[in-house]
mmCIF file of C-alpha atoms in Angstrom:
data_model
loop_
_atom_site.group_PDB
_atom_site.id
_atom_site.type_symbol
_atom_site.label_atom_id
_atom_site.label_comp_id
_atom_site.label_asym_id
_atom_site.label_seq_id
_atom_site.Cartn_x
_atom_site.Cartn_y
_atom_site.Cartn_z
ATOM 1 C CA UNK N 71 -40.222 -16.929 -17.933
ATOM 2 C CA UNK N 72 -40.317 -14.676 -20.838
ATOM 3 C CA UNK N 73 -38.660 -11.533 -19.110
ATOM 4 C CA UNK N 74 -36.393 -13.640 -16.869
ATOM 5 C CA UNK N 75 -32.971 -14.004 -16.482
ATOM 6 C CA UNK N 76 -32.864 -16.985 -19.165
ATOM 7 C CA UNK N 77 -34.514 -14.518 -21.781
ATOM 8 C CA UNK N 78 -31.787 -11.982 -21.136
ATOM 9 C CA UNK N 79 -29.165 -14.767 -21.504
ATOM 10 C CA UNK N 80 -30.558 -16.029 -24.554
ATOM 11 C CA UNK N 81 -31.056 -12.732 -26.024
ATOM 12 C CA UNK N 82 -27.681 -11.885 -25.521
ATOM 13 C CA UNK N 83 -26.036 -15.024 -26.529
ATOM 14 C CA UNK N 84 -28.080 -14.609 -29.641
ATOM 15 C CA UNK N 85 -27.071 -10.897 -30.304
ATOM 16 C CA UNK N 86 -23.324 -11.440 -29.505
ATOM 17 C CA UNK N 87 -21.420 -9.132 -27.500
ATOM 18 C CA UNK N 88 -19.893 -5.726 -29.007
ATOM 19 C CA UNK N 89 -16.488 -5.510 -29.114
ATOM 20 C CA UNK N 90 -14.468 -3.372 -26.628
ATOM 21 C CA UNK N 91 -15.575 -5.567 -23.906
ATOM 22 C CA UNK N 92 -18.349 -3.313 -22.876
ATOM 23 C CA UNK N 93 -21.838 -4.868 -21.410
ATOM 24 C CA UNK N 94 -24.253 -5.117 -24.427
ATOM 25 C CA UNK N 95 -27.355 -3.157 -24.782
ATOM 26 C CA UNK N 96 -30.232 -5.670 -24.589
ATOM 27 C CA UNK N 97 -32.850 -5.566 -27.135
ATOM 28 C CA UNK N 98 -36.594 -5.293 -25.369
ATOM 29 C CA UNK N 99 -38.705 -8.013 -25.572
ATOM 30 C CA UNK N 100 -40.389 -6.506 -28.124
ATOM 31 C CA UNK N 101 -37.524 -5.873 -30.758
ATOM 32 C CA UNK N 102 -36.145 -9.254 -29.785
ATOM 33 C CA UNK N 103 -39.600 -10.707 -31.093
ATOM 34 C CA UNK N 104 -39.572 -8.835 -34.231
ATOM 35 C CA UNK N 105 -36.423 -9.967 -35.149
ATOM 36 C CA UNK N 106 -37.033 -13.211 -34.545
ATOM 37 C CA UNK N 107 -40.638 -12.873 -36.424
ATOM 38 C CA UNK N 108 -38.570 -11.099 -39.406
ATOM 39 C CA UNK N 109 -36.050 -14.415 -39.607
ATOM 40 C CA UNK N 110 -38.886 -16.710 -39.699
ATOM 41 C CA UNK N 111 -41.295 -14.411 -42.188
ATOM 42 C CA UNK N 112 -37.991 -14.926 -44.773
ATOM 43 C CA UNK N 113 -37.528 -18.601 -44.605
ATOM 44 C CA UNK N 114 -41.177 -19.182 -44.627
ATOM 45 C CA UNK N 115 -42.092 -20.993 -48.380
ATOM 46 C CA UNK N 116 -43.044 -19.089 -50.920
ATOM 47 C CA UNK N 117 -46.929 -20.040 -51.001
ATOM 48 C CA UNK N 118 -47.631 -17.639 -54.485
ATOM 49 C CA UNK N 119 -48.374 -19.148 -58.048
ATOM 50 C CA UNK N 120 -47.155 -16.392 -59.704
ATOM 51 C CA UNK N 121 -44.996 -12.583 -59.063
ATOM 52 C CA UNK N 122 -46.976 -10.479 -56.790
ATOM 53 C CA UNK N 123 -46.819 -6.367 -59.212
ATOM 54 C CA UNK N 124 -47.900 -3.264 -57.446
ATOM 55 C CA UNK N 125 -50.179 -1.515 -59.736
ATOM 56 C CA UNK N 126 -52.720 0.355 -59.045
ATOM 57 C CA UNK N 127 -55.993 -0.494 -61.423
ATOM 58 C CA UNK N 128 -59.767 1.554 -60.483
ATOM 59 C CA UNK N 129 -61.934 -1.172 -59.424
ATOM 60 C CA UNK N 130 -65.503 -2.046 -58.648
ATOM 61 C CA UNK N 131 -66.500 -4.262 -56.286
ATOM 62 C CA UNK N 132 -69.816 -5.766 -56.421
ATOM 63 C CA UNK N 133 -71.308 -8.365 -53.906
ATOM 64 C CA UNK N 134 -73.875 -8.584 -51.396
ATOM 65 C CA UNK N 135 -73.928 -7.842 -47.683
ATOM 66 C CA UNK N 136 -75.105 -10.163 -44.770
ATOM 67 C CA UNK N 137 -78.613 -8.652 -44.947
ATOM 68 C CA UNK N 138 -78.830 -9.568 -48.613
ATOM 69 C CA UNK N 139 -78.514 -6.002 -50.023
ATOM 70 C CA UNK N 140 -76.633 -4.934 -53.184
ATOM 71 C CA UNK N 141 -73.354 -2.775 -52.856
ATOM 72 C CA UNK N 142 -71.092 -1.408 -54.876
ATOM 73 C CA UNK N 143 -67.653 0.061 -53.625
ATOM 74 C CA UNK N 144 -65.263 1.794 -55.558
ATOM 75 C CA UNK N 145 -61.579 0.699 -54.721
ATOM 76 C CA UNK N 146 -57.939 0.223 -56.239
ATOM 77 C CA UNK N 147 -56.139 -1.986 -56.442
ATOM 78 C CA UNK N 148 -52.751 -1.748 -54.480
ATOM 79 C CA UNK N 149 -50.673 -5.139 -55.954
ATOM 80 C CA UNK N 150 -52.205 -7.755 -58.311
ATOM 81 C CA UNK N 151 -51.438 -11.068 -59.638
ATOM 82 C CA UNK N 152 -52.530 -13.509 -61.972
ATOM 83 C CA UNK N 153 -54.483 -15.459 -60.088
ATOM 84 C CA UNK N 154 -55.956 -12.000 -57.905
ATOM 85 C CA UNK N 155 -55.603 -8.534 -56.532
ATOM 86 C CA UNK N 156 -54.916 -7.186 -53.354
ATOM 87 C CA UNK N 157 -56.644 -3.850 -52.111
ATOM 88 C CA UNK N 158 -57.467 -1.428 -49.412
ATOM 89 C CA UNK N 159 -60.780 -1.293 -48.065
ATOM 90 C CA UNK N 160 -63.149 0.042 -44.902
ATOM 91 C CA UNK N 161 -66.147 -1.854 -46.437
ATOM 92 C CA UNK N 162 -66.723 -5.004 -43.996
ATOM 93 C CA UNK N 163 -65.765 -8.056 -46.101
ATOM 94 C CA UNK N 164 -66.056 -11.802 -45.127
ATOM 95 C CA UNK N 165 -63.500 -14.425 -45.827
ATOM 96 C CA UNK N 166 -65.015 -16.739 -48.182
ATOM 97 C CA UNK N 167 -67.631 -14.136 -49.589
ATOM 98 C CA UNK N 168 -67.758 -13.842 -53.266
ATOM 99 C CA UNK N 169 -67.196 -10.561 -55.349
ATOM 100 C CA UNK N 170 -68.002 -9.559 -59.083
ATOM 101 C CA UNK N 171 -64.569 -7.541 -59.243
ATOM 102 C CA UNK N 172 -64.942 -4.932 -62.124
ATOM 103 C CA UNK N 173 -61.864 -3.490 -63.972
ATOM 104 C CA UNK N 174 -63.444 0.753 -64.512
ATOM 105 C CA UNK N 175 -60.481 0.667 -66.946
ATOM 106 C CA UNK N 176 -61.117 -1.885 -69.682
ATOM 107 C CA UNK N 177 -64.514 -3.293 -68.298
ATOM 108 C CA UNK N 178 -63.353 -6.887 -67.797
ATOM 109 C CA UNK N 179 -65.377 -8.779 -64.797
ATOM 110 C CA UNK N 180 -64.401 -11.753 -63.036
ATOM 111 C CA UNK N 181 -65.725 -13.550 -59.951
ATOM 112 C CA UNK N 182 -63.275 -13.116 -56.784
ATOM 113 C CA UNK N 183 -63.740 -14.641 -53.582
ATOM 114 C CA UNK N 184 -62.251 -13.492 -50.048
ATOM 115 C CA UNK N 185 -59.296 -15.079 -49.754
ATOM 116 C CA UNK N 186 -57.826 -13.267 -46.574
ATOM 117 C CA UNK N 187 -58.402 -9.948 -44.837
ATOM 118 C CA UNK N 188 -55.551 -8.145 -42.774
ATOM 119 C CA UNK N 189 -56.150 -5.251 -40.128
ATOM 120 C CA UNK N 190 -52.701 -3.422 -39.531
ATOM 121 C CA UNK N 191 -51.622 -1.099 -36.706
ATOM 122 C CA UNK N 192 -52.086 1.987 -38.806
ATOM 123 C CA UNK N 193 -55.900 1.121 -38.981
ATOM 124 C CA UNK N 194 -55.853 0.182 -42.887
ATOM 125 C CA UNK N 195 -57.884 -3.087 -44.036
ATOM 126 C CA UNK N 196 -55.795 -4.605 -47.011
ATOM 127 C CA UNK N 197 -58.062 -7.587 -48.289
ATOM 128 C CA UNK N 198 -56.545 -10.347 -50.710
ATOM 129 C CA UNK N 199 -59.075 -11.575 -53.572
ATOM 130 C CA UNK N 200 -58.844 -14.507 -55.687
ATOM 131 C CA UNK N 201 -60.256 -15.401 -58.669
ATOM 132 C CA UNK N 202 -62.494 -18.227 -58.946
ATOM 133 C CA UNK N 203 -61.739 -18.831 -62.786
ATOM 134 C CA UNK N 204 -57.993 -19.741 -63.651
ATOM 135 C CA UNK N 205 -58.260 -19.310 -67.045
ATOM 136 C CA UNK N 206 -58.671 -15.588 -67.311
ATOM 137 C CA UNK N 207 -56.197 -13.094 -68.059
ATOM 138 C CA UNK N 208 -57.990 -10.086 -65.756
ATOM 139 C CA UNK N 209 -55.409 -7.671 -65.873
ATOM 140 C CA UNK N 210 -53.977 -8.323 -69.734
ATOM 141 C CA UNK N 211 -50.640 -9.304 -68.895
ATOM 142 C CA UNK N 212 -47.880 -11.810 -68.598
ATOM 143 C CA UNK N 213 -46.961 -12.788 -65.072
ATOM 144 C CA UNK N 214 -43.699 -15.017 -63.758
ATOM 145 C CA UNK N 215 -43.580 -17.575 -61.219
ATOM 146 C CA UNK N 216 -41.996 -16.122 -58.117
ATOM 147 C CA UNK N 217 -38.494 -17.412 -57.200
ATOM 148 C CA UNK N 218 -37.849 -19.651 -54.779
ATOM 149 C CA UNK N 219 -35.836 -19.136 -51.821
ATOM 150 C CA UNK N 220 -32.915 -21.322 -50.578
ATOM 151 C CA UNK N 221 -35.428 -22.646 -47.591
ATOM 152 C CA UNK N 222 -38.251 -23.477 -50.165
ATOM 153 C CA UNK N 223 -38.822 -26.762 -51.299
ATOM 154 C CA UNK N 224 -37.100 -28.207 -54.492
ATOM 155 C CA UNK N 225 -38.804 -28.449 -57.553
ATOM 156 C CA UNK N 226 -40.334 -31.609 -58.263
ATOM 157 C CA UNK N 227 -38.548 -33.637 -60.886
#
């Protein structure tokens, strides 16, 4: 019963009323969801290895296609880490496929793999890469581990 009487309840319970005793305005199913969706998105754990920059780096990306046949797109990055880089793309990509990333910068190259692909409203591709070697400073610098949240779990002793 998602739009039913129980959902309005809820919703309202949830939202409190206003004061001056006046009948609250009821959030749409919609907004309701996204607030709900924004509540759980914050307590969710903290699933990085290490701080998350935005920086924006020329790139190559090298690889092969599912006929076999050589590309070569020219990208940047839009956030990187230590362990990978994040970036927008319209060049189909496979979760799982494997990349020769090249930085047009300094010329370092380092094998990336797919790690997730993400297709927002707006119609932009942003596609997550990480690196296959862990022992490779890519991008030259010194990265922190991200901070836990109050819902994440302790450190281990």
């Amino acid at each position: 019963m998602a739009g039913g009487k129980n959902a309005v309840s809820f919703r309202i319970c949830f939202y409190g009323w206003p004061s001056g005793g006046k009948r609250p305005q009821v959030p749409s199913q919609q907004e309701h969801l996204a607030h709900v969706m924004s509540l759980l998105h914050f307590r969710c754990k903290e699933r990085r290895r290490t701080q998350r920059v935005s920086l924006t780096v020329p790139l190559g990306l090298h690889g092969h296609n599912e006929d076999g046949e050589k590309f070569c797109i020219h990208v940047k990055s839009n956030a990187v880490s230590q362990h990978g880089v994040q970036l927008e793309t319209e060049h189909p990509l496979v979760v799982g496929q494997v990349l020769i990333i090249v930085n047009e910068s300094s010329a370092r190259k380092v094998e990336a793999r797919v790690a997730s692909i993400q297709r927002k409203r707006d119609g932009k591709t942003y596609v997550g890469l990480e690196f296959l070697s862990t022992e490779i400073n890519f991008w030259s610098m010194t990265f922190r581990f991200p901070e836990r949240n109050r819902f994440a779990e302790p450190f281990p002793k």
